[in-house]
Amino acid sequence: MARTLEWKVRMYLSEEDGTTRARMELDTGTAKLTGRGTAHCNPQDLDIPEIGDELAASRAMSDLARQLMRVADQDLEAVGAGPGSAAAAPYGWPSA
């Protein structure tokens, strides 16, 4: 069975007083998740906003990825597979 989906992702960044905040929203069409991340500029470092953006954005992506994995694990358990099931066989792809 072939299928094609489009998931929409939006990243919002804001910076104030040396702190960058990122909010990443994922809309799958059936669920919405929000990841968050922050980065703080050390007062002794050069203030380079792009670095704060990159750090905060990557942390928001990581947060969102953890949430999505939790949802996938719950869905697998609901159908009798996954890490919490009695017949838990390896599933998915290796993490690295």
GROMACS .gro file of C-alpha atoms in nm:
model
   96
    1MET     CA    1   0.000   0.000   0.000
    2ALA     CA    2   0.153   0.328  -0.110
    3ARG     CA    3   0.064   0.652   0.062
    4THR     CA    4   0.187   1.005   0.076
    5LEU     CA    5   0.147   1.242   0.369
    6GLU     CA    6   0.243   1.598   0.437
    7TRP     CA    7   0.329   1.699   0.792
    8LYS     CA    8   0.361   2.068   0.855
    9VAL     CA    9   0.640   2.201   1.077
   10ARG     CA   10   0.684   2.560   1.188
   11MET     CA   11   0.974   2.701   1.386
   12TYR     CA   12   0.940   3.023   1.586
   13LEU     CA   13   1.246   3.194   1.732
   14SER     CA   14   1.270   3.492   1.966
   15GLU     CA   15   1.565   3.652   2.141
   16GLU     CA   16   1.570   3.882   2.440
   17ASP     CA   17   1.848   3.975   2.682
   18GLY     CA   18   2.087   3.705   2.564
   19THR     CA   19   1.829   3.426   2.573
   20THR     CA   20   1.697   3.267   2.255
   21ARG     CA   21   1.374   3.068   2.269
   22ALA     CA   22   1.254   2.830   2.002
   23ARG     CA   23   0.911   2.673   1.959
   24MET     CA   24   0.863   2.407   1.694
   25GLU     CA   25   0.511   2.300   1.606
   26LEU     CA   26   0.434   1.977   1.422
   27ASP     CA   27   0.090   1.926   1.268
   28THR     CA   28   0.038   1.575   1.130
   29GLY     CA   29  -0.322   1.641   1.033
   30THR     CA   30  -0.440   1.417   1.317
   31ALA     CA   31  -0.215   1.536   1.600
   32LYS     CA   32  -0.024   1.845   1.704
   33LEU     CA   33   0.297   1.845   1.906
   34THR     CA   34   0.511   2.136   2.026
   35GLY     CA   35   0.881   2.119   2.103
   36ARG     CA   36   1.064   2.389   2.296
   37GLY     CA   37   1.428   2.485   2.336
   38THR     CA   38   1.634   2.769   2.479
   39ALA     CA   39   1.989   2.895   2.453
   40HIS     CA   40   2.165   3.144   2.677
   41CYS     CA   41   2.458   3.358   2.568
   42ASN     CA   42   2.741   3.356   2.819
   43PRO     CA   43   2.811   3.722   2.904
   44GLN     CA   44   3.181   3.660   2.835
   45ASP     CA   45   3.113   3.530   2.481
   46LEU     CA   46   3.052   3.729   2.166
   47ASP     CA   47   2.680   3.778   2.108
   48ILE     CA   48   2.622   3.601   1.776
   49PRO     CA   49   2.244   3.560   1.738
   50GLU     CA   50   2.272   3.288   1.471
   51ILE     CA   51   2.445   3.057   1.720
   52GLY     CA   52   2.167   3.107   1.974
   53ASP     CA   53   1.912   3.039   1.700
   54GLU     CA   54   2.087   2.716   1.603
   55LEU     CA   55   2.119   2.592   1.960
   56ALA     CA   56   1.762   2.678   2.062
   57ALA     CA   57   1.620   2.535   1.737
   58SER     CA   58   1.813   2.210   1.771
   59ARG     CA   59   1.692   2.173   2.130
   60ALA     CA   60   1.332   2.232   2.021
   61MET     CA   61   1.374   1.968   1.748
   62SER     CA   62   1.519   1.724   2.000
   63ASP     CA   63   1.228   1.789   2.239
   64LEU     CA   64   0.979   1.733   1.957
   65ALA     CA   65   1.157   1.413   1.849
   66ARG     CA   66   1.134   1.273   2.204
   67GLN     CA   67   0.763   1.351   2.215
   68LEU     CA   68   0.703   1.188   1.876
   69MET     CA   69   0.892   0.875   1.987
   70ARG     CA   70   0.678   0.859   2.303
   71VAL     CA   71   0.362   0.876   2.090
   72ALA     CA   72   0.495   0.603   1.858
   73ASP     CA   73   0.581   0.382   2.158
   74GLN     CA   74   0.230   0.430   2.300
   75ASP     CA   75   0.074   0.346   1.963
   76LEU     CA   76   0.290   0.032   1.935
   77GLU     CA   77   0.194  -0.079   2.285
   78ALA     CA   78  -0.174  -0.023   2.200
   79VAL     CA   79  -0.147  -0.285   1.924
   80GLY     CA   80   0.057  -0.531   2.133
   81ALA     CA   81   0.404  -0.438   2.014
   82GLY     CA   82   0.678  -0.213   2.144
   83PRO     CA   83   0.893  -0.192   2.454
   84GLY     CA   84   0.612  -0.239   2.707
   85SER     CA   85   0.453  -0.549   2.555
   86ALA     CA   86   0.514  -0.906   2.670
   87ALA     CA   87   0.609  -1.013   2.318
   88ALA     CA   88   0.832  -0.715   2.256
   89ALA     CA   89   1.040  -0.793   1.953
   90PRO     CA   90   1.285  -0.543   1.808
   91TYR     CA   91   1.102  -0.288   1.598
   92GLY     CA   92   1.175   0.025   1.402
   93TRP     CA   93   1.519   0.139   1.301
   94PRO     CA   94   1.829   0.149   1.520
   95SER     CA   95   1.881   0.488   1.688
   96ALA     CA   96   2.239   0.519   1.561
   0.00000   0.00000   0.00000
